[in-house]
CSV table of C-alpha atoms and ligand atoms in Angstrom, one decimal:
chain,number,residue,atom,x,y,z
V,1,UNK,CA,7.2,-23.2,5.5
V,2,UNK,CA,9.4,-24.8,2.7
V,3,UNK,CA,8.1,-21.9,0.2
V,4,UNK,CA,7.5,-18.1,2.1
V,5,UNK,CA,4.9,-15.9,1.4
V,6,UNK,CA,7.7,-13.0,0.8
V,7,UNK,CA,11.3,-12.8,2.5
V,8,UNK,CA,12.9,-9.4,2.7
V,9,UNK,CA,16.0,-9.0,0.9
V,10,UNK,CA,18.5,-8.3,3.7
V,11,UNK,CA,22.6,-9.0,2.2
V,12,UNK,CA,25.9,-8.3,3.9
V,13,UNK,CA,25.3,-4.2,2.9
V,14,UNK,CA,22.3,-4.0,4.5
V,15,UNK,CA,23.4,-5.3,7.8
V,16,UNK,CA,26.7,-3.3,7.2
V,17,UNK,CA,24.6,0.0,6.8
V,18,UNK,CA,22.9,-0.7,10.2
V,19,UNK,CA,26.1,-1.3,11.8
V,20,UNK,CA,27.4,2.1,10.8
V,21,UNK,CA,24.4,3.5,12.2
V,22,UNK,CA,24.6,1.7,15.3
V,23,UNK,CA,28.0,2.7,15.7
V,24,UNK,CA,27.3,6.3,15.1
V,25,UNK,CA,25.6,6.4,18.4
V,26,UNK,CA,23.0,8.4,16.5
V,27,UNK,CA,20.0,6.2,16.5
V,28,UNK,CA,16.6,8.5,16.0
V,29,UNK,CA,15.6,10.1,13.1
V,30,UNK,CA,18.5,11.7,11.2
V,31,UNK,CA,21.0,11.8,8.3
V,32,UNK,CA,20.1,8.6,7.3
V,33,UNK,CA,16.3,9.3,7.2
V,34,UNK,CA,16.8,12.2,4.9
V,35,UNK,CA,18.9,9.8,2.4
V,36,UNK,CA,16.2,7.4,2.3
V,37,UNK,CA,13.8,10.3,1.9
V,38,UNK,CA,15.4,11.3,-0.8
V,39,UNK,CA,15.6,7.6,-2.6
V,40,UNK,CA,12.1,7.9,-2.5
V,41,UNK,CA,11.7,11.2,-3.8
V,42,UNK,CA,14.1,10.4,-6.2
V,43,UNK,CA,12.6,7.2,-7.7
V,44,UNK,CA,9.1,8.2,-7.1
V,45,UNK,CA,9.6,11.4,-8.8
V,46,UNK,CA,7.4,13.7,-6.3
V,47,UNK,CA,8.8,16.5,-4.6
V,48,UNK,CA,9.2,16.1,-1.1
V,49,UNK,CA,8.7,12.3,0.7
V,50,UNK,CA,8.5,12.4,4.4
V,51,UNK,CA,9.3,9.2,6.1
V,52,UNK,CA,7.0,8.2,9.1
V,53,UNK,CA,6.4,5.6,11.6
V,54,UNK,CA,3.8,3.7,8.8
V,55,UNK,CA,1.8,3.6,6.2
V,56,UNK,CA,-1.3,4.0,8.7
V,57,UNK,CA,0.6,6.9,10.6
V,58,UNK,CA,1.1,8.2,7.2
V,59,UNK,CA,-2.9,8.1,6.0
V,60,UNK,CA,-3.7,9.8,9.5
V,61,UNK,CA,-1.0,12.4,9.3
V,62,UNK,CA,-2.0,13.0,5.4
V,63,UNK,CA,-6.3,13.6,6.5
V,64,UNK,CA,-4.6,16.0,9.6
V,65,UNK,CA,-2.7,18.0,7.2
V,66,UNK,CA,-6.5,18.8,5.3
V,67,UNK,CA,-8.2,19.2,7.9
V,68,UNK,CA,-10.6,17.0,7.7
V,69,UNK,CA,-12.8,15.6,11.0
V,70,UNK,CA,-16.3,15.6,12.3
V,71,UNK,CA,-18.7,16.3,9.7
V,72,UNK,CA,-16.5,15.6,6.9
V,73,UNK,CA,-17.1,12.1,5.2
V,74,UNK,CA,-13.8,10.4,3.5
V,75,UNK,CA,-15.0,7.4,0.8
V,76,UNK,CA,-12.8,4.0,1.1
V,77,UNK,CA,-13.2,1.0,-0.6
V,78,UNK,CA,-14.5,-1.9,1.6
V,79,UNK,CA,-12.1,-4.2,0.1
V,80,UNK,CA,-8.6,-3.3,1.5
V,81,UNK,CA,-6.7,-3.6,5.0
V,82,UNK,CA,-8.7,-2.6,8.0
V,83,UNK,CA,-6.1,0.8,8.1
V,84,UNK,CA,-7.2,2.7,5.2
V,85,UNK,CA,-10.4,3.0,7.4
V,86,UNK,CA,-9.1,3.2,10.9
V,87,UNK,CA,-7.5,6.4,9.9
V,88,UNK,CA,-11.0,8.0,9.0
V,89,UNK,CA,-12.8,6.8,12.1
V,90,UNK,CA,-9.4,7.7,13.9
V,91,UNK,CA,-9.5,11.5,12.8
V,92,UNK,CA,-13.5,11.4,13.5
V,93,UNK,CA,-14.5,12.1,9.7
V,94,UNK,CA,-17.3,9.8,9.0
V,95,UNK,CA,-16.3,6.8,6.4
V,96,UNK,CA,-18.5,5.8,3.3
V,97,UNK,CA,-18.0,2.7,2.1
V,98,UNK,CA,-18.5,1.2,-1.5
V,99,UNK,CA,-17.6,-1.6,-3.6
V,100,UNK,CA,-14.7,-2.6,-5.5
V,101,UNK,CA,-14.8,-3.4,-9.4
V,102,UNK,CA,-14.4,-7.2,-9.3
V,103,UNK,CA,-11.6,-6.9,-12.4
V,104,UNK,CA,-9.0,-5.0,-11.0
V,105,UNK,CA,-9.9,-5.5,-6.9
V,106,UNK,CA,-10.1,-1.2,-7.0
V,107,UNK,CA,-12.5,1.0,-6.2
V,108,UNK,CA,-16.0,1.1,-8.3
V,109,UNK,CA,-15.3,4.7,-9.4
V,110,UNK,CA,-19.0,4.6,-10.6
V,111,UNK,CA,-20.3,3.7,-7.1
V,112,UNK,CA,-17.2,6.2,-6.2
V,113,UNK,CA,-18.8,8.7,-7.8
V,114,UNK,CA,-22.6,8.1,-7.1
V,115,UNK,CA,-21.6,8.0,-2.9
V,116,UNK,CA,-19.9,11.7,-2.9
V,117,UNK,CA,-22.0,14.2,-1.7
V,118,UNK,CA,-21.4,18.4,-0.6
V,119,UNK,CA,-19.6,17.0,3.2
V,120,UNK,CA,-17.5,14.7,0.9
V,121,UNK,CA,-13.8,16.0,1.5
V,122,UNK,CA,-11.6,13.4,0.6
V,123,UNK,CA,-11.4,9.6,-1.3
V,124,UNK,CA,-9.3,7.5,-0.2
V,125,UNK,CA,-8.9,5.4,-3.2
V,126,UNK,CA,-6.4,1.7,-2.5
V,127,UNK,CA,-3.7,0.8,-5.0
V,128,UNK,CA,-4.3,-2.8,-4.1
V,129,UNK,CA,-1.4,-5.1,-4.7
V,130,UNK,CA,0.6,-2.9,-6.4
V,131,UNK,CA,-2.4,-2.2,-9.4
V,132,UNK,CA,-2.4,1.4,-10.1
V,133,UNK,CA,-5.5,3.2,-9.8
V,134,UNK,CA,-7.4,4.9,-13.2
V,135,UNK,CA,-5.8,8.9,-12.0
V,136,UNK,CA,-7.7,9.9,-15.2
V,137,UNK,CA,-10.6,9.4,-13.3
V,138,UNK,CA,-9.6,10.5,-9.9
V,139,UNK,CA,-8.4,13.7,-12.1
V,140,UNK,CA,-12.2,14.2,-13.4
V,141,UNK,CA,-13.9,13.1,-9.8
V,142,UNK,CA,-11.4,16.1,-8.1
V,143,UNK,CA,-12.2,18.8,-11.3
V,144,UNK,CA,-16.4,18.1,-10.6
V,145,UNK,CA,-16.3,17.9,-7.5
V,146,UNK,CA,-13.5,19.5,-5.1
V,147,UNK,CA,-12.1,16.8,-3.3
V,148,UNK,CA,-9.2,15.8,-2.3
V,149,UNK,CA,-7.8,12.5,-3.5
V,150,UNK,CA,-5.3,10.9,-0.8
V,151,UNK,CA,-4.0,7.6,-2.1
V,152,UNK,CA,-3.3,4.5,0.3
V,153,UNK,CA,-0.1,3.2,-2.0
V,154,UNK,CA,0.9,0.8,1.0
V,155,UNK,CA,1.4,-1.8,-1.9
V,156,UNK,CA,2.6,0.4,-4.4
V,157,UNK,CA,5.6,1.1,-5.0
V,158,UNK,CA,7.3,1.3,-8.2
V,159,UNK,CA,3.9,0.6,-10.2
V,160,UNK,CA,2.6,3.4,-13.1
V,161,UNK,CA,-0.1,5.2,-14.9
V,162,UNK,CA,0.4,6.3,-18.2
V,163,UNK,CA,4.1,6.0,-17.2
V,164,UNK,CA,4.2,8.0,-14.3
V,165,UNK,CA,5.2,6.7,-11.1
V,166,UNK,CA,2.3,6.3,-8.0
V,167,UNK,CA,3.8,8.9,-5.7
V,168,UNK,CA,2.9,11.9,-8.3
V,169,UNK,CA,-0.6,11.9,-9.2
V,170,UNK,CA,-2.9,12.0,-6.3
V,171,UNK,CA,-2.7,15.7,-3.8
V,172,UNK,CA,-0.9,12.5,-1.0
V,173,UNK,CA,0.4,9.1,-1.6
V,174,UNK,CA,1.1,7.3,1.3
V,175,UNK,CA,3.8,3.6,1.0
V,176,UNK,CA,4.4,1.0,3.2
V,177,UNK,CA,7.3,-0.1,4.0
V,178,UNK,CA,6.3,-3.2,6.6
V,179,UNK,CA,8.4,-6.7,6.2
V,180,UNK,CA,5.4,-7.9,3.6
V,181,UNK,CA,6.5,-5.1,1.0
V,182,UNK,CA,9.5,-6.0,-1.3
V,183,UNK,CA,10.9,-2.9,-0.1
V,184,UNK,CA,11.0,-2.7,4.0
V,185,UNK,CA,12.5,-0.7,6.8
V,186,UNK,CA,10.6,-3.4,9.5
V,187,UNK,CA,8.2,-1.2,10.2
V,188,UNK,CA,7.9,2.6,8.1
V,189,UNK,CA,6.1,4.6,5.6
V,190,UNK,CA,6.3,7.7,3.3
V,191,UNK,CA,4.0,10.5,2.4
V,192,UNK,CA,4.7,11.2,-1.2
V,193,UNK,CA,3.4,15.2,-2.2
V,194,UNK,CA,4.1,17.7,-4.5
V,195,UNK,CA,2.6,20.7,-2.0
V,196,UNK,CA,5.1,22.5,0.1
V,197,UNK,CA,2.4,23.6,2.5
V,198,UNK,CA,1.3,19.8,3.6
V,199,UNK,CA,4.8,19.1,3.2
V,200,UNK,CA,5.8,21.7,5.8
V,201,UNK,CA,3.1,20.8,8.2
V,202,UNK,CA,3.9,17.0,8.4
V,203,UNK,CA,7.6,17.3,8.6
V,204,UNK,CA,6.8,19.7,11.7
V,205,UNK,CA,3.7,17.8,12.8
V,206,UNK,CA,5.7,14.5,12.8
V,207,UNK,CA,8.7,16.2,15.0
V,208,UNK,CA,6.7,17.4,17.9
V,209,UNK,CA,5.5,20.3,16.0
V,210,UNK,CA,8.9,21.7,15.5
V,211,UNK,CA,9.8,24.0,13.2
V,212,UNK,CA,12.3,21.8,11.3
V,213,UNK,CA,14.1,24.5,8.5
V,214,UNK,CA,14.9,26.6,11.1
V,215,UNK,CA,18.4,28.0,11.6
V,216,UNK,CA,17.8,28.7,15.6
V,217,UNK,CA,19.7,27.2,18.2
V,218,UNK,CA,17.6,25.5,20.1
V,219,UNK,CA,14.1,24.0,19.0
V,220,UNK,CA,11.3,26.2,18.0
V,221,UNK,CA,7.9,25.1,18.7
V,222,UNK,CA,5.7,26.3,16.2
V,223,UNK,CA,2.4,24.1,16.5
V,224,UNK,CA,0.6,21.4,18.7
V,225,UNK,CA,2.6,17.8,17.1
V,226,UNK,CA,3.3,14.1,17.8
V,227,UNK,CA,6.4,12.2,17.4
V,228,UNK,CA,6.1,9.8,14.2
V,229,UNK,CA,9.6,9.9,13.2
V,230,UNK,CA,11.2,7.2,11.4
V,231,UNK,CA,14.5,6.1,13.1
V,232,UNK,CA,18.2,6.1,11.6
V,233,UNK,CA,18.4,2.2,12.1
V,234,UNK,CA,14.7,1.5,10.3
V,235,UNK,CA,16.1,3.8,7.2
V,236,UNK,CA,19.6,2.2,6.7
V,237,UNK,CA,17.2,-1.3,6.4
V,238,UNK,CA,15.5,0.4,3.4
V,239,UNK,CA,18.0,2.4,2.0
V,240,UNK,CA,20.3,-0.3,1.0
V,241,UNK,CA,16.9,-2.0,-0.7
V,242,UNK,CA,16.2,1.2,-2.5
V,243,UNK,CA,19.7,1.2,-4.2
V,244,UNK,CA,18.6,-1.9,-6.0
V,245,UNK,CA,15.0,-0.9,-6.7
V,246,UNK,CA,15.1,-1.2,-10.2
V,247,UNK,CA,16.3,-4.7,-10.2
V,248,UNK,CA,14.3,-5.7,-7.3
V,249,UNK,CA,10.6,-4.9,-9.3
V,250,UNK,CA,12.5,-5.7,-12.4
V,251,UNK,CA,12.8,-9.7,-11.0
V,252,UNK,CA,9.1,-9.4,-9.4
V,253,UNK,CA,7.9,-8.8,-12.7
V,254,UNK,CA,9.8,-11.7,-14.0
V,255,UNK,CA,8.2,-13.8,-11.4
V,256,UNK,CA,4.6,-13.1,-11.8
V,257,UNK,CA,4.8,-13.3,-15.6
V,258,UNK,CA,6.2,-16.8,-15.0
V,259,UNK,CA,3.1,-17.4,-12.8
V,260,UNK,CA,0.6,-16.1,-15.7
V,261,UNK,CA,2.8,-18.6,-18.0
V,262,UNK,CA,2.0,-21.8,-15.6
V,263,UNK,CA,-1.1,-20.7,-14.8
V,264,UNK,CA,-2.5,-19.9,-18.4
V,265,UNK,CA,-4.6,-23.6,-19.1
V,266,UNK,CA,-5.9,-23.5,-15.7
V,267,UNK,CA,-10.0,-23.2,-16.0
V,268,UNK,CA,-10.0,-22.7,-12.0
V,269,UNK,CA,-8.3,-19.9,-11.8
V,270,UNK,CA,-8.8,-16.5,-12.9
V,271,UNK,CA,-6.5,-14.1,-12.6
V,272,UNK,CA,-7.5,-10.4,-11.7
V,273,UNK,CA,-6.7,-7.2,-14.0
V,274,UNK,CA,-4.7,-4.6,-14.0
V,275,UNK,CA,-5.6,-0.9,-14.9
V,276,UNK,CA,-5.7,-0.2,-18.3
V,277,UNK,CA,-3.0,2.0,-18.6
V,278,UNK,CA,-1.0,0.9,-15.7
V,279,UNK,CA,2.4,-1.2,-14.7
V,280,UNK,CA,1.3,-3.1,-11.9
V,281,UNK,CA,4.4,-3.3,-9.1
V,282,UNK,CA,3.0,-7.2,-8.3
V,283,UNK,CA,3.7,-6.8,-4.5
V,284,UNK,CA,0.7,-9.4,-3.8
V,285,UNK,CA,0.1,-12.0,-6.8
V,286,UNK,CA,-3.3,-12.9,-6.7
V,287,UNK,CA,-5.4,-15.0,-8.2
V,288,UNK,CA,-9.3,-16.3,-7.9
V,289,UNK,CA,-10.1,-19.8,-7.4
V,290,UNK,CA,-12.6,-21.9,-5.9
V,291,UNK,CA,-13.3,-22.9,-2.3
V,292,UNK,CA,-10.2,-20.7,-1.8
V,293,UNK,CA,-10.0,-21.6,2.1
V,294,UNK,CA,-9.3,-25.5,1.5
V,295,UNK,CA,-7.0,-24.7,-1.5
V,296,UNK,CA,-5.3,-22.2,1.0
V,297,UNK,CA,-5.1,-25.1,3.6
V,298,UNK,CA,-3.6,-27.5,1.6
V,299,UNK,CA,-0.8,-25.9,0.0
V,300,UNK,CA,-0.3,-24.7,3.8
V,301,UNK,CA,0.1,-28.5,4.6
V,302,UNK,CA,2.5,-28.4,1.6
V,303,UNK,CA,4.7,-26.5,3.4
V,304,UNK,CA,3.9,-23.2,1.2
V,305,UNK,CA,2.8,-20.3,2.5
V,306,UNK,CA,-0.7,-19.0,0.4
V,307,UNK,CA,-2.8,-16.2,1.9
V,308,UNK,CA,-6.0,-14.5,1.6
V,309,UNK,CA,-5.9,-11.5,-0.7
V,310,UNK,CA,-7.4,-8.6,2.4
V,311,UNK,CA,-10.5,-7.8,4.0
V,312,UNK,CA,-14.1,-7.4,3.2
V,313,UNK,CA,-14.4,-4.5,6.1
V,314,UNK,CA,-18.1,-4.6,6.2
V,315,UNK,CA,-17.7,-8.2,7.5
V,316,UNK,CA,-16.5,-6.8,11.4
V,317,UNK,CA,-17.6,-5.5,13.9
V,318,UNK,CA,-15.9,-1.5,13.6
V,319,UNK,CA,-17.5,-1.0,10.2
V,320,UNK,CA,-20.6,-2.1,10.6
V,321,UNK,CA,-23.1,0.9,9.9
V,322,UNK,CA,-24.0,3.5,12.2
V,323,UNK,CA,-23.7,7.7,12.6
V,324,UNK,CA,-20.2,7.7,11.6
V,325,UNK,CA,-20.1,4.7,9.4
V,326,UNK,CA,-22.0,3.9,5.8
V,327,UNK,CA,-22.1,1.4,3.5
V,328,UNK,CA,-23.1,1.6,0.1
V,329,UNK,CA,-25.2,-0.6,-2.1
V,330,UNK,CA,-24.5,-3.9,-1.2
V,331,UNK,CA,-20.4,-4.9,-1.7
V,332,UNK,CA,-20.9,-8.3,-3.4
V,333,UNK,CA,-17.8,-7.7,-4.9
V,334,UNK,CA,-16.1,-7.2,-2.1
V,335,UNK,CA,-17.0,-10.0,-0.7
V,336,UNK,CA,-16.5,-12.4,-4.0
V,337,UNK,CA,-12.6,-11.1,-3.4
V,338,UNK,CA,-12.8,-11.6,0.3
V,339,UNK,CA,-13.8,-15.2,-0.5
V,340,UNK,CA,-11.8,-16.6,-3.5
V,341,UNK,CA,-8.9,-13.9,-3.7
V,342,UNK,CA,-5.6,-16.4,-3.0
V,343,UNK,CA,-2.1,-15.0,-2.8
V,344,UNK,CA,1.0,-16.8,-4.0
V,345,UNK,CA,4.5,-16.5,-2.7
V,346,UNK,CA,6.7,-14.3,-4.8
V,347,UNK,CA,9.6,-13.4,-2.9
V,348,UNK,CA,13.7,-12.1,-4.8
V,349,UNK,CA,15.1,-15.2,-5.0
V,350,UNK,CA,12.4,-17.9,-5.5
V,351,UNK,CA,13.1,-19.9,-8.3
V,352,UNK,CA,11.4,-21.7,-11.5
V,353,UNK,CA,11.4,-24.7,-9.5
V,354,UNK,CA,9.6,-23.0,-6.2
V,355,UNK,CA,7.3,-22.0,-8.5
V,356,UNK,CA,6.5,-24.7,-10.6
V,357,UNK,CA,6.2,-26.6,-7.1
V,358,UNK,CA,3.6,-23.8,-6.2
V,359,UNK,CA,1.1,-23.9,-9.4
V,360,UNK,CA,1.7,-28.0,-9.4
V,361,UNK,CA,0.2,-28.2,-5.4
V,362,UNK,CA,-2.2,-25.8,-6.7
V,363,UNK,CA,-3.2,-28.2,-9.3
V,364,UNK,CA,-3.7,-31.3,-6.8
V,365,UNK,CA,-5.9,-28.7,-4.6
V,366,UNK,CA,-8.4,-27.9,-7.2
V,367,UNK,CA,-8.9,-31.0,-8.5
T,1,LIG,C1,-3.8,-1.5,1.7
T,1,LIG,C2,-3.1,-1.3,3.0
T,1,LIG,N1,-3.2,-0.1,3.6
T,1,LIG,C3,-2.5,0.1,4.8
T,1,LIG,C4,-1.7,-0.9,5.3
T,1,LIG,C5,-0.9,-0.6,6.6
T,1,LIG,O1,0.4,-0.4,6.4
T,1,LIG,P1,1.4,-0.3,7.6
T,1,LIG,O2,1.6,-1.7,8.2
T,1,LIG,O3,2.7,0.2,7.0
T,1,LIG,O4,0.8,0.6,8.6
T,1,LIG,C6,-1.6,-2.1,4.7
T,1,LIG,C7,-0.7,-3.2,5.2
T,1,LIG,O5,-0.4,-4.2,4.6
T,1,LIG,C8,-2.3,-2.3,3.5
T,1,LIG,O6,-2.2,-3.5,2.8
């Protein structure tokens, strides 16, 4: 492709902090991990960050550390990646499914709101592209009615609400960190929290159930666990990215507002909203237009890579309904997304040009 999607932002320090690691002998999780936890932590503004294997490791771990399983129901949006509600179905909590508001791309928090019922313990709300979701809202829905709110962030980091970092405001945040976000490790993700008891259990739960503060001598078993650590080599990759965080969002920004610029007069294309209140992180720039898959085809045959925005879940075959498995009303929105959303490549060192080049196939596919 003459134009990526996204290219990770791998220089001569990044490979130089690998290097180190490699030559350190010490490969698994470690020193280094803890350093890029604590980028995270740092920048996010949370209080402890606990790296794991992936975002979708880091949604199951988060719906382990409350409990939740048969009998309780967990709400998701049916517009997102398939993960948010693997995880449910994975932990055997039973998923409810409603629509997105077709503005923002986010979860209908009246349809939210109108699907929880007494078995309800968690909502797993999307922070889709890097739009913060309304925690106002999410605030209220957890006051009336007791659940917890458990945030799939795989797209946002570095976005706000109300100036506040996503990381702080839901009970867990869980990021991304796979080659698609502008921040990667390869493959990796964080649980953001502010409660030391989750905090404790997945740092142990990760590690083989190991009780990890302890001063002992040899390992102490405390619990049944798994092994979801996040490796020395993965965490060098994303803390030499996470040094330049600022200015890495700070050019993404740049980007996308050059793409509202070009894209302004165009009566094709709509472009989505972003939370009242909120600083979107622009991980995924997306747009609506018209017979989306033949526009998508020929800027592909242009050499530049569009994609489709994500999934309408009740479309396949795992979601569709059943004993531990409901849909709400009927997800036109959803699916209007899942049919026109486009996404443009916006990667750190695109230019004007590539993106001139970009809106001008654009153009020539719509007409
Ligand atoms: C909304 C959403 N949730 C979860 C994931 C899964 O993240 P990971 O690949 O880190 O498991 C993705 C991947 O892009 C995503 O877009």
């Amino acid at each position: 492709m003459k134009i990526p999607l996204i290219r990770p932002v791998i220089t001569a320090e990044t490979k130089a902090r690998v290097l180190e690691v490699l030559e350190s002998g010490f490969l698994t999780e470690g020193e280094v991990t803890r350093q890029f936890e604590q980028a995270v932590r740092d920048y996010v503004g949370c209080r402890f960050a606990i790296a794991v294997t992936s975002c979708t490791a880091g949604l199951e771990l988060a719906l382990r550390a409350l409990g939740i399983g048969p009998g309780d129901e967990v709400i998701v949006p049916d517009y997102t990646y398939p993960a948010t509600a693997d995880v449910v179905a994975i932990v055997g909590a039973t998923l409810v499914i409603v629509d997105i508001c077709r503005q923002t791309m986010l979860i209908d928090y009246e349809a939210l709101e109108q699907a929880i019922t007494p078995r309800t313990k968690a909502i797993l709300p999307v922070s889709l592209f890097g739009n913060p979701l309304d925690y106002d809202r999410l605030q209220g829905l957890k006051e009336r009615y007791g659940v917890y709110v458990v945030e799939d962030a795989a797209c946002a980091l570095g976005a706000e609400y109300k100036g506040r970092k996503v990381g702080t405001q839901a009970d867990m945040t869980v990021f991304s960190f796979h080659p698609r976000k502008f921040i990667t490790t390869g493959e990796g993700g964080v649980i953001a929290t502010n409660n030391p008891e989750w905090a404790e259990w997945l740092n142990s739960y990760k590690h083989f159930g190991m009780e990890v503060s302890a001063s002992r001598r040899q390992a102490y078993f405390k619990r049944i666990g798994s092994n979801y650590k996040l490796s020395n080599l993965l965490a060098a990759v994303g803390l030499s990215q996470m040094a330049r965080i600022e200015e890495l969002l700070a050019k993404r920004l740049a980007l996308a507002d050059y793409y509202r610029h070009l894209l302004a007069q165009q009566p094709l294309v709509n472009l989505p909203q972003t939370t009242v209140h909120g600083k979107h992180s622009q991980q995924s720039f997306g747009i609506f237009v018209p017979r989306r898959d033949e526009v998508m085809d020929y800027l592909r045959q242009q050499g530049i890579e569009a994609q489709i925005g994500t999934y309408a879940l009740h479309l396949f075959p795992p979601f569709a309904p059943g004993e531990n498995c409901q849909l709400v009303g009927d997800l036109k929105n959803s699916r209007y997304a899942f049919d026109h959303c486009l996404v443009l490549p916006l990667f750190y060192d695109m230019t004007t040009a590539d993106q001139e080049l970009v809106v001008e196939t654009l153009k020539q596919a719509l007409l």
